[in-house]
Short mmCIF file of C-alpha atoms and ligand atoms in Angstrom, two decimals:
data_model
loop_
_atom_site.label_atom_id
_atom_site.label_comp_id
_atom_site.label_asym_id
_atom_site.label_seq_id
_atom_site.Cartn_x
_atom_site.Cartn_y
_atom_site.Cartn_z
CA MET A 1 112.72 102.93 99.64
CA LEU A 2 115.43 100.35 99.09
CA SER A 3 118.77 99.17 100.41
CA HIS A 4 121.36 97.65 98.10
CA ASP A 5 121.09 94.25 99.81
CA ASP A 6 117.27 94.00 99.83
CA HIS A 7 115.41 90.95 98.65
CA ILE A 8 112.50 92.60 96.90
CA ALA A 9 109.26 90.72 96.39
CA VAL A 10 107.51 92.41 93.46
CA ALA A 11 103.78 91.75 93.36
CA VAL A 12 103.10 90.99 89.69
CA SER A 13 99.54 90.70 88.45
CA GLY A 14 100.19 90.73 84.71
CA GLY A 15 98.82 94.26 84.32
CA LYS A 16 100.75 97.24 82.93
CA ASP A 17 101.77 98.69 86.31
CA SER A 18 103.28 95.59 87.85
CA LEU A 19 105.00 94.51 84.61
CA THR A 20 106.48 98.00 84.21
CA LEU A 21 107.70 97.90 87.81
CA LEU A 22 109.21 94.46 87.29
CA ASN A 23 111.01 95.60 84.12
CA ILE A 24 112.49 98.65 85.81
CA PHE A 25 113.53 96.68 88.89
CA VAL A 26 115.19 93.92 86.86
CA LYS A 27 117.28 96.57 85.08
CA LEU A 28 118.17 98.27 88.38
CA GLU A 29 118.89 95.05 90.23
CA ARG A 30 121.66 94.12 87.77
CA LYS A 31 123.62 97.07 89.13
CA PHE A 32 123.34 95.86 92.74
CA PRO A 33 124.84 92.38 93.02
CA ARG A 34 123.88 91.98 96.69
CA SER A 35 120.20 92.55 96.01
CA LYS A 36 117.66 89.89 95.04
CA LEU A 37 114.37 90.08 93.22
CA THR A 38 111.44 87.67 93.09
CA ALA A 39 108.14 88.18 91.31
CA ILE A 40 105.15 87.12 93.38
CA CYS A 41 102.02 86.17 91.47
CA VAL A 42 98.69 85.43 93.11
CA ASP A 43 96.03 83.22 91.56
CA GLU A 44 92.74 84.38 93.05
CA GLY A 45 90.81 81.87 90.97
CA ILE A 46 88.96 84.12 88.53
CA GLU A 47 88.20 82.08 85.45
CA GLY A 48 88.87 83.66 82.07
CA TYR A 49 90.70 86.56 83.66
CA ARG A 50 93.45 85.64 86.08
CA ASP A 51 94.68 82.68 84.01
CA GLU A 52 95.47 85.03 81.10
CA ALA A 53 97.20 87.52 83.42
CA LEU A 54 99.29 84.78 85.04
CA ASP A 55 100.39 83.53 81.61
CA LEU A 56 101.51 87.03 80.65
CA ALA A 57 103.32 87.47 83.98
CA SER A 58 105.11 84.12 83.61
CA LYS A 59 106.12 84.89 80.03
CA GLU A 60 107.61 88.22 81.11
CA CYS A 61 109.44 86.68 84.08
CA LYS A 62 110.95 84.09 81.76
CA ARG A 63 112.00 86.75 79.25
CA LEU A 64 113.59 88.84 82.01
CA GLU A 65 115.05 85.75 83.72
CA ALA A 66 113.36 86.87 86.93
CA LYS A 67 112.59 84.37 89.69
CA GLN A 68 108.86 83.83 90.15
CA ILE A 69 106.64 82.25 92.75
CA THR A 70 102.88 81.76 92.36
CA VAL A 71 100.52 81.18 95.27
CA SER A 72 96.81 80.50 94.98
CA TYR A 73 93.76 81.24 97.11
CA ARG A 74 92.76 77.59 96.64
CA ASP A 75 95.98 76.35 98.26
CA LEU A 76 96.20 79.05 100.93
CA PHE A 77 92.56 79.55 101.85
CA GLY A 78 90.70 76.57 100.34
CA THR A 79 88.50 78.74 98.11
CA THR A 80 88.60 81.10 95.11
CA THR A 81 87.23 84.55 94.34
CA ASP A 82 84.78 82.99 91.84
CA GLU A 83 83.41 80.72 94.59
CA ILE A 84 83.15 83.61 97.06
CA VAL A 85 81.20 85.66 94.51
CA LYS A 86 78.79 82.76 93.92
CA ARG A 87 78.06 82.62 97.66
CA ASN A 88 76.77 86.21 97.51
CA LEU A 89 77.80 86.94 101.10
CA GLY A 90 76.79 90.58 101.15
CA LYS A 91 80.02 92.53 100.69
CA THR A 92 81.53 93.44 97.31
CA PRO A 93 83.86 90.83 95.73
CA CYS A 94 86.80 93.23 96.12
CA SER A 95 86.26 93.49 99.89
CA TYR A 96 87.02 89.78 100.21
CA CYS A 97 89.49 89.45 97.39
CA GLY A 98 91.57 92.50 98.42
CA VAL A 99 92.05 91.28 102.01
CA LEU A 100 92.95 87.76 100.89
CA ARG A 101 95.31 89.12 98.23
CA ARG A 102 97.23 91.15 100.82
CA LYS A 103 97.54 88.09 103.01
CA ALA A 104 98.62 85.90 100.07
CA ILE A 105 101.36 88.37 99.11
CA ASN A 106 102.57 88.58 102.73
CA ARG A 107 102.68 84.78 102.96
CA ALA A 108 104.58 84.41 99.69
CA ALA A 109 107.05 87.16 100.67
CA ALA A 110 107.67 85.43 104.02
CA MET A 111 108.18 82.07 102.27
CA ILE A 112 111.00 83.43 100.12
CA GLY A 113 112.58 85.50 102.91
CA ALA A 114 111.95 88.86 101.21
CA THR A 115 112.86 92.07 103.03
CA LYS A 116 110.52 94.43 101.09
CA ILE A 117 107.31 94.09 99.14
CA ALA A 118 106.96 96.35 96.10
CA THR A 119 103.62 97.01 94.46
CA GLY A 120 102.78 98.80 91.21
CA HIS A 121 100.37 101.47 92.53
CA ASN A 122 100.57 104.54 90.32
CA LEU A 123 99.73 108.21 90.92
CA ASP A 124 96.14 107.76 89.76
CA ASP A 125 95.56 104.82 92.15
CA GLU A 126 97.02 106.78 95.01
CA VAL A 127 94.97 109.96 94.61
CA GLN A 128 91.79 107.98 94.01
CA THR A 129 92.45 106.21 97.32
CA VAL A 130 92.99 109.51 99.14
CA LEU A 131 89.59 110.77 97.96
CA LEU A 132 87.95 107.39 98.63
CA ASN A 133 89.17 107.45 102.23
CA MET A 134 87.80 110.97 102.62
CA LEU A 135 84.44 109.91 101.24
CA HIS A 136 84.42 106.87 103.52
CA GLY A 137 85.14 109.12 106.50
CA ASP A 138 88.46 107.42 107.20
CA PRO A 139 91.11 110.17 107.39
CA LEU A 140 93.42 108.01 109.55
CA ARG A 141 93.87 105.67 106.63
CA ILE A 142 95.25 108.60 104.59
CA LEU A 143 97.73 109.33 107.37
CA ARG A 144 98.74 105.69 107.67
CA SER A 145 99.36 105.19 103.93
CA GLY A 146 102.06 106.65 101.66
CA PRO A 147 104.85 105.58 99.33
CA VAL A 148 106.59 103.54 102.05
CA LEU A 149 104.66 101.64 104.70
CA ARG A 150 107.03 100.70 107.45
CA ASP A 151 105.74 99.01 110.56
CA VAL A 152 107.69 100.41 113.53
CA ARG A 153 106.79 97.28 115.50
CA GLY A 154 108.50 95.20 112.81
CA LYS A 155 105.53 92.87 112.49
CA PHE A 156 104.88 93.49 108.79
CA LEU A 157 107.40 93.61 105.96
CA PRO A 158 107.87 97.15 104.61
CA ARG A 159 105.73 97.82 101.55
CA ILE A 160 106.92 100.26 98.92
CA LYS A 161 105.16 101.86 95.96
CA PRO A 162 107.94 103.02 93.63
CA LEU A 163 105.54 104.18 90.88
CA CYS A 164 103.28 106.21 93.14
CA ASP A 165 104.32 109.52 91.55
CA ILE A 166 103.97 108.29 87.97
CA PRO A 167 100.68 109.03 86.18
CA GLU A 168 98.91 105.99 84.74
CA LYS A 169 99.19 107.39 81.20
CA GLU A 170 103.00 107.46 81.44
CA ILE A 171 103.07 103.87 82.61
CA VAL A 172 100.96 102.83 79.63
CA LEU A 173 103.40 104.71 77.41
CA TYR A 174 106.41 103.01 79.03
CA ALA A 175 104.78 99.61 78.63
CA HIS A 176 104.04 100.20 74.94
CA LEU A 177 107.46 101.67 74.17
CA ASN A 178 109.12 98.67 75.79
CA GLY A 179 106.92 96.19 73.98
CA LEU A 180 105.39 94.79 77.18
CA GLU A 181 102.47 92.47 76.66
CA PHE A 182 100.06 93.18 79.49
CA GLN A 183 96.49 92.32 80.36
CA SER A 184 94.07 95.06 79.42
CA MET A 185 90.83 93.28 80.22
CA SER A 186 89.19 94.33 83.50
CA CYS A 187 88.35 91.91 86.29
CA PRO A 188 84.76 90.66 85.82
CA HIS A 189 84.12 91.13 89.58
CA GLY A 190 85.70 94.57 89.88
CA ASN A 191 82.79 96.92 90.34
CA GLU A 192 84.15 99.55 92.70
CA ALA A 193 81.58 102.10 91.61
CA VAL A 194 82.83 105.02 93.73
CA ARG A 195 86.43 104.48 92.63
CA ASN A 196 85.31 104.46 88.98
CA ASP A 197 83.45 107.74 89.49
CA LEU A 198 86.52 109.26 91.17
CA ARG A 199 88.75 108.08 88.31
CA ALA A 200 86.48 109.83 85.79
CA PHE A 201 86.26 112.96 87.97
CA LEU A 202 90.03 113.23 88.49
CA ASN A 203 90.76 112.67 84.80
CA GLN A 204 88.30 115.39 83.87
CA MET A 205 89.80 117.77 86.43
CA ASP A 206 93.35 116.98 85.33
CA GLN A 207 92.45 117.71 81.72
CA LYS A 208 91.06 121.13 82.67
CA HIS A 209 93.65 121.85 85.36
CA PRO A 210 96.84 119.95 84.51
CA GLY A 211 98.86 118.85 87.51
CA ILE A 212 95.93 118.54 89.89
CA LYS A 213 96.69 114.86 90.65
CA PHE A 214 100.23 115.78 91.71
CA THR A 215 98.84 118.56 93.91
CA LEU A 216 96.51 116.13 95.63
CA GLN A 217 99.36 113.67 96.15
CA ARG A 218 101.53 116.46 97.67
CA THR A 219 98.62 117.51 99.90
CA SER A 220 98.35 114.04 101.40
CA GLU A 221 102.14 113.96 101.92
CA LYS A 222 102.00 117.34 103.69
CA LEU A 223 99.14 116.11 105.85
CA ARG A 224 101.25 113.13 106.94
CA GLU A 225 104.19 115.41 107.74
CA LEU A 226 102.03 117.90 109.63
CA THR A 227 100.18 115.35 111.70
CA GLY A 228 103.31 113.45 112.74
CA ASN A 229 102.34 110.70 115.14
CA ILE A 230 98.58 111.32 115.21
CA ALA A 231 98.25 108.06 113.33
CA ALA A 232 100.43 106.22 115.87
CA PRO A 233 100.51 102.48 115.28
CA ILE A 234 97.83 100.50 117.04
CA GLU A 235 98.77 97.68 119.39
CA LEU A 236 98.93 94.29 117.69
CA ASN A 237 98.20 90.77 118.92
CA SER A 238 98.85 87.50 117.11
CA CYS A 239 95.80 86.10 115.33
CA GLU A 240 94.68 83.07 117.31
CA LYS A 241 94.13 81.13 114.09
CA CYS A 242 97.09 81.92 111.83
CA GLY A 243 99.50 83.82 114.08
CA ASP A 244 99.62 86.89 111.81
CA PRO A 245 99.61 90.32 113.50
CA THR A 246 96.16 91.81 114.11
CA PRO A 247 94.68 94.45 116.42
CA HIS A 248 91.93 91.94 117.32
CA GLN A 249 91.71 88.33 118.45
CA TYR A 250 91.52 87.07 114.85
CA CYS A 251 92.82 88.72 111.69
CA GLU A 252 90.39 90.02 109.07
CA ALA A 253 91.37 87.33 106.56
CA CYS A 254 90.75 84.46 109.03
CA LEU A 255 87.36 85.93 109.96
CA MET A 256 86.49 86.14 106.27
CA ILE A 257 87.61 82.60 105.55
CA GLU A 258 85.48 81.39 108.45
CA ALA A 259 82.44 83.32 107.19
CA ILE A 260 82.96 81.95 103.68
CA ALA A 261 83.27 78.38 104.93
CA ALA A 262 80.15 78.62 107.14
FE1 SF4 B 301 89.93 90.81 93.23
FE2 SF4 B 301 88.46 93.04 92.97
FE3 SF4 B 301 90.95 92.95 92.01
FE4 SF4 B 301 88.99 91.51 90.85
S1 SF4 B 301 89.12 93.78 90.95
S2 SF4 B 301 91.09 90.81 91.31
S3 SF4 B 301 87.75 90.94 92.62
S4 SF4 B 301 90.34 92.82 94.17
#
């Protein structure tokens, strides 16, 4: 996942996963003097929720003496998730917020000259996503994901998920044992109903059949190995608005921003 001279941009939300990842990376980074680490925080503009998470993230960065950069939807896109939700544009809040968040992290990572982006996705997130993609009829997305997302065309920074084999429960345990203060409140706009059902289903299955989440994770890895280049990268153009890579004329984020502004 990493080279000893990487500049790693760690996406830090203030939740248990990203703060655990940051803690582990800060400890590791001390052993690799040529590496660099910067925490990237994104302010989506969710009142009463994100402000608390950003405070916790900043406190932890200060304690760990980790560099930190915060970017906001307001500055980057001229709006906030709260405002998008109020507009009631038809899609779920997460459909807009997730796309903009990815773009915000990419922008921040480019600003600081990072070479990798690390996110705190854990085993539970990963296997829920595998099942979600199956239920959405999108098997190619399973083949295109994984612990390391490297763009062979070199148009996107590599994204790594170092905690993707660690069950959520173990991350909670790590966070508590290390005295990490993390945000436990859920996002007021996060209503991914199918994901919540899958979380409950997988937890129930794992209780009855321990290890089933690991098996599912291995199955998706095997599928990626077996299918080789079936999920070959699609051709990319430069978005005519922002210049970011996109398979279309405009990137998804620019199209969303336009729809929101209309
Ligand atoms: Fe945004 Fe959805 Fe995450 Fe809330 S749960 S921060 S709306 S992506």
